[in-house]
mmCIF file of C-alpha atoms in Angstrom:
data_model
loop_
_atom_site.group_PDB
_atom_site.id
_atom_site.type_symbol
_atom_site.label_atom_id
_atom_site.label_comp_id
_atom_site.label_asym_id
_atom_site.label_seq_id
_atom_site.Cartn_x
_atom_site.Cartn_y
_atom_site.Cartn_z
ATOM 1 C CA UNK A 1 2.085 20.449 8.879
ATOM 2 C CA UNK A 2 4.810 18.200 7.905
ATOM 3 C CA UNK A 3 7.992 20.098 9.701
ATOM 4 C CA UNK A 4 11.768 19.965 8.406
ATOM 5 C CA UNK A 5 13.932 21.253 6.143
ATOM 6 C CA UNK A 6 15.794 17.654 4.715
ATOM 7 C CA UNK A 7 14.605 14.558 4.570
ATOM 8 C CA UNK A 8 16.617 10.605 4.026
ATOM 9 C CA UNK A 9 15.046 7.826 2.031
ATOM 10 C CA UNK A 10 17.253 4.742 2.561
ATOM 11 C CA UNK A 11 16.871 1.343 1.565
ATOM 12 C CA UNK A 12 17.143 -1.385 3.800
ATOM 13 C CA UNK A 13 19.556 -4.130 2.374
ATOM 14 C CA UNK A 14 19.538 -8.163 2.236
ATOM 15 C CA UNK A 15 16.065 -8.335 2.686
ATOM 16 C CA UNK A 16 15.277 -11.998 1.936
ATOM 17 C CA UNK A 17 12.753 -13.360 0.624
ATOM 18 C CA UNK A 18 9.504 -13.292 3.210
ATOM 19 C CA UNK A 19 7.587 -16.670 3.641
ATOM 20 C CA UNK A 20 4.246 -16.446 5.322
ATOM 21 C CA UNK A 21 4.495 -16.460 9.135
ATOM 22 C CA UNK A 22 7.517 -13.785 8.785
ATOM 23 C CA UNK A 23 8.504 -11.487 11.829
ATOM 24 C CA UNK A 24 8.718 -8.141 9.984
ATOM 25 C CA UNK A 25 10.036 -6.585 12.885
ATOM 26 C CA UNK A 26 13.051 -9.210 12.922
ATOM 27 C CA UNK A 27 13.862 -9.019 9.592
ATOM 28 C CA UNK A 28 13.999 -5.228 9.914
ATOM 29 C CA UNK A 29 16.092 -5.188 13.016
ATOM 30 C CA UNK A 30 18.442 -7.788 10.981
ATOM 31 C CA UNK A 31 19.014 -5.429 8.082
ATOM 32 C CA UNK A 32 19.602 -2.453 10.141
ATOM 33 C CA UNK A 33 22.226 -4.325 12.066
ATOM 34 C CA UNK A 34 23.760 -5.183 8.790
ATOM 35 C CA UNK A 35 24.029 -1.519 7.760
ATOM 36 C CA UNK A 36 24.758 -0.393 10.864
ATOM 37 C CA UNK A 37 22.127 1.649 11.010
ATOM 38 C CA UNK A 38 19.997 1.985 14.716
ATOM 39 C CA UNK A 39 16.350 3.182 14.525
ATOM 40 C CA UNK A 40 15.904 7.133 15.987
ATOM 41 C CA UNK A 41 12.827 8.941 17.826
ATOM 42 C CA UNK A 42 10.209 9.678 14.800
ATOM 43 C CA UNK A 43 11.390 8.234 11.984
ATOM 44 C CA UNK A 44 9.368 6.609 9.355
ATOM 45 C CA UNK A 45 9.559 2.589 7.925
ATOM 46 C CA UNK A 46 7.622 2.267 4.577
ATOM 47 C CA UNK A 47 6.990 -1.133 3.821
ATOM 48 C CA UNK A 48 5.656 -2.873 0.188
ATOM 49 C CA UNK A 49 2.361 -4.230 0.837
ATOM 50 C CA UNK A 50 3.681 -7.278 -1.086
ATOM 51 C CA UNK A 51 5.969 -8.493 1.756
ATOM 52 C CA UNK A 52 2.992 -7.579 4.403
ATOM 53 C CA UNK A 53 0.539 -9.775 2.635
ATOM 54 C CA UNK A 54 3.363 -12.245 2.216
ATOM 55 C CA UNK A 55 4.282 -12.541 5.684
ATOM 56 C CA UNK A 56 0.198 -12.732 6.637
ATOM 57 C CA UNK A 57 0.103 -16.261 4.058
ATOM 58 C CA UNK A 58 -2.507 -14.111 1.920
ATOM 59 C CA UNK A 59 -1.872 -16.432 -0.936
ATOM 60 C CA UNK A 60 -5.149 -18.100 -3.147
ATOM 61 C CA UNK A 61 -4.642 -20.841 -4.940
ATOM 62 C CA UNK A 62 -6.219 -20.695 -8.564
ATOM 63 C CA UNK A 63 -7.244 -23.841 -8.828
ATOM 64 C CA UNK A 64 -9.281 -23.301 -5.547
ATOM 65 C CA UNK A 65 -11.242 -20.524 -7.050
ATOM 66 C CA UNK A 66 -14.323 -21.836 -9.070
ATOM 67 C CA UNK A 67 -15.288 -19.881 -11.466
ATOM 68 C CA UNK A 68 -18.946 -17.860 -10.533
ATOM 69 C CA UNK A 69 -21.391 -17.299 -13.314
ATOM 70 C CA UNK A 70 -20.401 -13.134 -12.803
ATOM 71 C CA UNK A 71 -16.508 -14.455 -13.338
ATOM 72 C CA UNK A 72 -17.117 -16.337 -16.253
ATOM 73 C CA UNK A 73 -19.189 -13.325 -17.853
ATOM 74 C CA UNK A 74 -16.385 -11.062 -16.998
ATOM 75 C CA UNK A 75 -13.953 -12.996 -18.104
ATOM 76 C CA UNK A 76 -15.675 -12.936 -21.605
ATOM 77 C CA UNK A 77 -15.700 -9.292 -21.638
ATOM 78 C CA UNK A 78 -11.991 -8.447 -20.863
ATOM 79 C CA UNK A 79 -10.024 -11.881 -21.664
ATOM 80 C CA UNK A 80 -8.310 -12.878 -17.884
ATOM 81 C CA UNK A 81 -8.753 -16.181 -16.432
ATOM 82 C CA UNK A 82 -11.951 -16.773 -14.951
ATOM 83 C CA UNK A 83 -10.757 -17.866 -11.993
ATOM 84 C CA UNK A 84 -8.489 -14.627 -11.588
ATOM 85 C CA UNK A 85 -11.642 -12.740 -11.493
ATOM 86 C CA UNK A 86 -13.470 -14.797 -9.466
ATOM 87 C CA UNK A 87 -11.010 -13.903 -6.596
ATOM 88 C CA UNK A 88 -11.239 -10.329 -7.520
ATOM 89 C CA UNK A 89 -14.996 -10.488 -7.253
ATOM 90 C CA UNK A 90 -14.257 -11.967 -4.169
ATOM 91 C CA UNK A 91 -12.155 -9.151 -2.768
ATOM 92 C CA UNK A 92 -14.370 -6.438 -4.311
ATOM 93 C CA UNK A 93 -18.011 -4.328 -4.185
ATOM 94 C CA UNK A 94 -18.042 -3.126 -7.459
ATOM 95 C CA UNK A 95 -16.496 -3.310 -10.244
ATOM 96 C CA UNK A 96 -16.192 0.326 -11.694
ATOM 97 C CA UNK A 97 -14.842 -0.264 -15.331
ATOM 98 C CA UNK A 98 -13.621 -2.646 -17.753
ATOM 99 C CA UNK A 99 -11.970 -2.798 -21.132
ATOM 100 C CA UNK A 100 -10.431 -5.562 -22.927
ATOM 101 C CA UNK A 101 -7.087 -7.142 -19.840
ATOM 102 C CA UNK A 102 -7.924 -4.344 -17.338
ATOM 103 C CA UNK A 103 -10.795 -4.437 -14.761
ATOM 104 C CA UNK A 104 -10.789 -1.550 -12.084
ATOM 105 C CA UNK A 105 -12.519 -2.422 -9.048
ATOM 106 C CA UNK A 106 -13.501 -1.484 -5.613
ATOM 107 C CA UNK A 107 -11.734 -3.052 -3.047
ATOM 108 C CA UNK A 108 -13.749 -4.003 0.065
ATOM 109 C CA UNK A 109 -11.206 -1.289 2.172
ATOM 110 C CA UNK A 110 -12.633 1.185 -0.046
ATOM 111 C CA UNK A 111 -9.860 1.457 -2.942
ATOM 112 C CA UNK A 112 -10.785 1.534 -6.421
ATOM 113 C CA UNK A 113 -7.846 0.055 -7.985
ATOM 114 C CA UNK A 114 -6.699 -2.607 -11.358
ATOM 115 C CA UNK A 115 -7.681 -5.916 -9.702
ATOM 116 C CA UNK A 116 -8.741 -5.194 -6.936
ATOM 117 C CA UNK A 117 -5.094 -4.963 -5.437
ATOM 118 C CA UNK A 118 -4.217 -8.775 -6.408
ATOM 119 C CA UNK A 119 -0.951 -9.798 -8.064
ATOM 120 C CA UNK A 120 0.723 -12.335 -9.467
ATOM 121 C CA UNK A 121 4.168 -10.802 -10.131
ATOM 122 C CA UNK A 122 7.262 -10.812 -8.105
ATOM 123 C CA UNK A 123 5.490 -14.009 -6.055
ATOM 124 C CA UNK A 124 6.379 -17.718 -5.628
ATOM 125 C CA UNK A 125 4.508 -20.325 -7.611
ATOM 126 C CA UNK A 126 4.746 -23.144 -6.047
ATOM 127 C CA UNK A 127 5.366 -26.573 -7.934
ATOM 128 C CA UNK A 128 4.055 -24.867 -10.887
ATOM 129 C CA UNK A 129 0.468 -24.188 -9.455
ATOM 130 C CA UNK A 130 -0.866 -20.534 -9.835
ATOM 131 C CA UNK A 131 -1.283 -18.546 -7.062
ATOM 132 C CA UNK A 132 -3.014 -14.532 -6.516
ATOM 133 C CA UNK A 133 -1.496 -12.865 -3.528
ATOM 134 C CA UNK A 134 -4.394 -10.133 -1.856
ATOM 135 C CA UNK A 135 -3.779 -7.398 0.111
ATOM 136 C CA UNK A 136 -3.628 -7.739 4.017
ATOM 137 C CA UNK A 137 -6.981 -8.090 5.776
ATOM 138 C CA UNK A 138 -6.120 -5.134 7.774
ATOM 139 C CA UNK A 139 -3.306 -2.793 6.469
ATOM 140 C CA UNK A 140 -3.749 -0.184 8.994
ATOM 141 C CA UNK A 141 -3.993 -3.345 11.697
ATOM 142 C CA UNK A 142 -0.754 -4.243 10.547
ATOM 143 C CA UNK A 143 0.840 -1.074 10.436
ATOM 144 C CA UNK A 144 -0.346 -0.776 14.233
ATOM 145 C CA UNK A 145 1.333 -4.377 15.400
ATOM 146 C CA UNK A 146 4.398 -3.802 13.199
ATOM 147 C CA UNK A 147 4.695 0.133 14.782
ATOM 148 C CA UNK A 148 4.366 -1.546 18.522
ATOM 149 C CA UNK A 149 6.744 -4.159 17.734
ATOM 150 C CA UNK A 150 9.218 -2.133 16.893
ATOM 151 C CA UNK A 151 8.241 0.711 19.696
ATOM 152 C CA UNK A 152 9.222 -2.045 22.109
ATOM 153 C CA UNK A 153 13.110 -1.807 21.406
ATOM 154 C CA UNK A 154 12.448 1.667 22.850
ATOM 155 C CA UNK A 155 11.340 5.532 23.013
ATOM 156 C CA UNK A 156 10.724 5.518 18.777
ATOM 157 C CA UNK A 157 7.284 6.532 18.251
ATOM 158 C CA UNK A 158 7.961 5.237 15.275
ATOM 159 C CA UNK A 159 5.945 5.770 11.957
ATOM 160 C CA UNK A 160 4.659 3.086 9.472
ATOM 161 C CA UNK A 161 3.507 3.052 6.077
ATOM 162 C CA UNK A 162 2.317 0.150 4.032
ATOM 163 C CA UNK A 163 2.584 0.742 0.281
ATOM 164 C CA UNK A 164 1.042 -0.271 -2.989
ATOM 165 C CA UNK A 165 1.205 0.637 -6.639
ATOM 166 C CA UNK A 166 -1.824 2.267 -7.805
ATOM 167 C CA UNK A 167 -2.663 3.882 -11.606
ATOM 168 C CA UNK A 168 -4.576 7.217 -11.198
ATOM 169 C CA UNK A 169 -7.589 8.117 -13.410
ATOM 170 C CA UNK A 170 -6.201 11.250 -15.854
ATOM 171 C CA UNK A 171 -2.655 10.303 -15.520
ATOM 172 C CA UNK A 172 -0.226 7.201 -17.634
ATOM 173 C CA UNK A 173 2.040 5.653 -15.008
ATOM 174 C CA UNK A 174 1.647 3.780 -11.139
ATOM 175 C CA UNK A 175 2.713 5.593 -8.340
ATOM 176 C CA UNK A 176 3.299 4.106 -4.709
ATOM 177 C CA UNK A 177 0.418 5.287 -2.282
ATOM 178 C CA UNK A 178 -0.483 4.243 1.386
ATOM 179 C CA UNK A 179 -2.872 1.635 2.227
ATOM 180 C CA UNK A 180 -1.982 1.031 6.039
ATOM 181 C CA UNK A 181 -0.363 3.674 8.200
ATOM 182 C CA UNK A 182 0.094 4.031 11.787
ATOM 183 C CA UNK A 183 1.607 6.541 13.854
ATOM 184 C CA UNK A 184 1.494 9.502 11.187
ATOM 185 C CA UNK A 185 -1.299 11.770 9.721
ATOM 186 C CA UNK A 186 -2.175 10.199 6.801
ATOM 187 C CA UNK A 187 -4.381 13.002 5.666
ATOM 188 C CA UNK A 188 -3.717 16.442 6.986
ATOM 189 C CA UNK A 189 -6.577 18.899 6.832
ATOM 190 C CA UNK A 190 -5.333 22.756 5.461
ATOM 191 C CA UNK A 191 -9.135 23.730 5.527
ATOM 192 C CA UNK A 192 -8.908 27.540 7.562
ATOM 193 C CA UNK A 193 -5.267 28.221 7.163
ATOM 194 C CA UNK A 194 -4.163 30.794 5.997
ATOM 195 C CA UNK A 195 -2.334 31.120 2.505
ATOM 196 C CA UNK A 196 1.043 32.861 2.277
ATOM 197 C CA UNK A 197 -1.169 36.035 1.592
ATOM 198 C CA UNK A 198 -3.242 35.579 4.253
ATOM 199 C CA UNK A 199 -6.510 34.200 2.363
ATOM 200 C CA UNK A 200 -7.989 31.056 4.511
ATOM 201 C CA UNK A 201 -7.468 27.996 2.110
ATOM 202 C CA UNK A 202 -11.018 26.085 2.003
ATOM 203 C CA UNK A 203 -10.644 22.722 0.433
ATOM 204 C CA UNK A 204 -6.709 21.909 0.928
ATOM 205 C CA UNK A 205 -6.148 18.283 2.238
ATOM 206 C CA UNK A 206 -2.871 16.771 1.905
ATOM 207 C CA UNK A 207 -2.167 12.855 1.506
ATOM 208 C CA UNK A 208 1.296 12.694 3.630
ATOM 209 C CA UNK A 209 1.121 8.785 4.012
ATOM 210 C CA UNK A 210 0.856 8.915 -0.286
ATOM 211 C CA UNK A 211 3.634 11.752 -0.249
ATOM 212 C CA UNK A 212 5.633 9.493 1.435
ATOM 213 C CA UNK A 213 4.967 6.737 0.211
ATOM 214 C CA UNK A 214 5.655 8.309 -3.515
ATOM 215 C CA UNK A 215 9.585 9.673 -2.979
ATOM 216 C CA UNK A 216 9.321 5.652 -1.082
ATOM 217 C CA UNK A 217 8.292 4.169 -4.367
ATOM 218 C CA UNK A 218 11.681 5.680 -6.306
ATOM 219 C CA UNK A 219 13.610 3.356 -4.495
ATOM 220 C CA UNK A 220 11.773 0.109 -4.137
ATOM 221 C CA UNK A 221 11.115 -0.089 -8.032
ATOM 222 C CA UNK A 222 7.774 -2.139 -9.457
ATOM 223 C CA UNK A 223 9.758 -4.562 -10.765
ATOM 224 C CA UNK A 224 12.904 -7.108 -9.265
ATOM 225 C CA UNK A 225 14.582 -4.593 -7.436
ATOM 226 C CA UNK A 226 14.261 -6.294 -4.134
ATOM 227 C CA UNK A 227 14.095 -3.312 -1.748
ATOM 228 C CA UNK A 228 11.156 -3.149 -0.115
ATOM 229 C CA UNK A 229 11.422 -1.747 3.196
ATOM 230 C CA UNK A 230 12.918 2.103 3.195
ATOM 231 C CA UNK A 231 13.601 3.948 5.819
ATOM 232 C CA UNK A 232 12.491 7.991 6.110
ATOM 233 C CA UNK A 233 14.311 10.176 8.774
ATOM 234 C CA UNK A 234 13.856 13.693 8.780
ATOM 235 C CA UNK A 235 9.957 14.133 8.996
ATOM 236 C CA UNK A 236 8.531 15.213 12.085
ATOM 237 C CA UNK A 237 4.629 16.640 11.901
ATOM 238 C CA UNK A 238 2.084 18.862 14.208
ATOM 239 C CA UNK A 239 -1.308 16.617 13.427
ATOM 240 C CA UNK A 240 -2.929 14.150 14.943
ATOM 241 C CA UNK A 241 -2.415 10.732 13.589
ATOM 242 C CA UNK A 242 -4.882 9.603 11.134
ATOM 243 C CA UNK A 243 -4.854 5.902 9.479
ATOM 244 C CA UNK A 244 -4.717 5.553 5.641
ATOM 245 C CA UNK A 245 -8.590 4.443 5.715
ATOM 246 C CA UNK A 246 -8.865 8.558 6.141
ATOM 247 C CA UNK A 247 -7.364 8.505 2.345
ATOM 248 C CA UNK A 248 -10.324 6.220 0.508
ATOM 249 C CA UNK A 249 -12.643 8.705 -1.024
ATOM 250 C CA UNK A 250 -16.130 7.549 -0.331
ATOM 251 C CA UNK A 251 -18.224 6.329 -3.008
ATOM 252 C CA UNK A 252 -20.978 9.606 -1.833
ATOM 253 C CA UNK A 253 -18.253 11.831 -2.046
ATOM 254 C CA UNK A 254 -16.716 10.315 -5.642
ATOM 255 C CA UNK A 255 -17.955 12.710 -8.522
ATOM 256 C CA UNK A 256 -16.537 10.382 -10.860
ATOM 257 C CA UNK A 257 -18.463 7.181 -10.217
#
């Protein structure tokens, strides 16, 4: 269970903008010196998957994606560029539904979301040619390398989340959820423990990385807000670490698909 009894979200400051080739760690250890801020035993980085993929060059040119026969079908169906949707076939194993400018898809981690996870906002175009940024290769891979990086400086144990923007089937709105994670438990089985009246709970899972990276979400913004590292002290837990692949439903287990 998650333990404590207050918790700080605080956003890092002067984050510049991240080219491809970035050392997160650095930039991280910049801001902190800026705020004078050091890094303490357990606490919690949440990162926007946008600087991630950013910093791993996991740009795609447009005009390098030709246009399948399945894109251009698509693309007849819900009016996006066909080559748009020739990188999210790309990226995905199914698409799961469709209506006129919105395609949810499976991503090839296992996340049904709108696009399969690629953007075009808040990203660089460069001498006016298009570009689609995805999402890492590896989220929880680069949750790992980022957490020992910044381990190194010392005893930290140090917990990172990588975040996204997802829409949720029965709900209007995006909310930030996890799709890399290291050094926390992303999902935290409740199944045998008993309720506050003593009655064994039998289904009760809880998403922490999501939690987290929810209250995280407040302050980044989804739009030009340009905060997208935060810092979360005040969180300690009593499971074993889990990566945010543990979150993606499996298509077996999915009633709804």
């Amino acid at each position: 269970m998650p333990v404590g009894t207050r918790v700080e979200y605080i956003a890092l400051q002067d984050i510049r903008r991240v080219e491809p080739g970035e050392d997160l760690a650095a930039l991280i250890g910049q801001s902190l010196a800026g705020m004078s801020l050091e890094l303490q035993r357990g606490d919690i980085l949440v990162i926007a998957q946008k600087i991630v993929s950013k910093s791993e060059g996991r740009y795609v040119r447009l005009s390098d994606a030709e246009p399948s026969p399945a894109a251009l079908e698509l693309a007849a169906t819900v009016g996006k560029d066909p080559r748009f949707l020739e990188v999210v076939l790309r990226e995905s194993t199914e698409v799961v539904k469709t209506r006129p400018n919105v395609v949810i898809a499976a991503h090839r981690l296992g996340f049904v979301m709108a696009n399969a996870g690629i953007d075009q906002s808040n990203i660089e175009h460069c001498e006016g040619e298009e570009r689609v940024l995805l999402l890492p290769e590896d989220p929880d891979g680069s949750a790992q390398r980022l957490k020992v990086a910044l381990d190194a400086a010392g005893d930290l144990n140090l917990g990172i989340i990588i975040n996204d923007s997802f829409g949720r089937p029965w709900r209007n709105g995006v909310v930030g959820v996890a799709i890399g994670a290291a050094g926390i438990p992303s999902l935290l089985s409740q199944i045998g423990v008993p309720d506050m009246f003593g009655r064994a709970m039998r289904v009760t899972e809880i998403a922490i990385a999501d939690e987290i990276a929810g209250a995280a979400s407040l302050l980044m913004g989804q739009a030009g807000e340009g905060m997208p590292i935060i810092l979360v002290r005040g969180l300690t837990f009593d499971g074993a670490v889990s990566p945010a692949a543990a979150l993606a439903r499996p298509k077996s287990q999915d009633m709804f698909r």
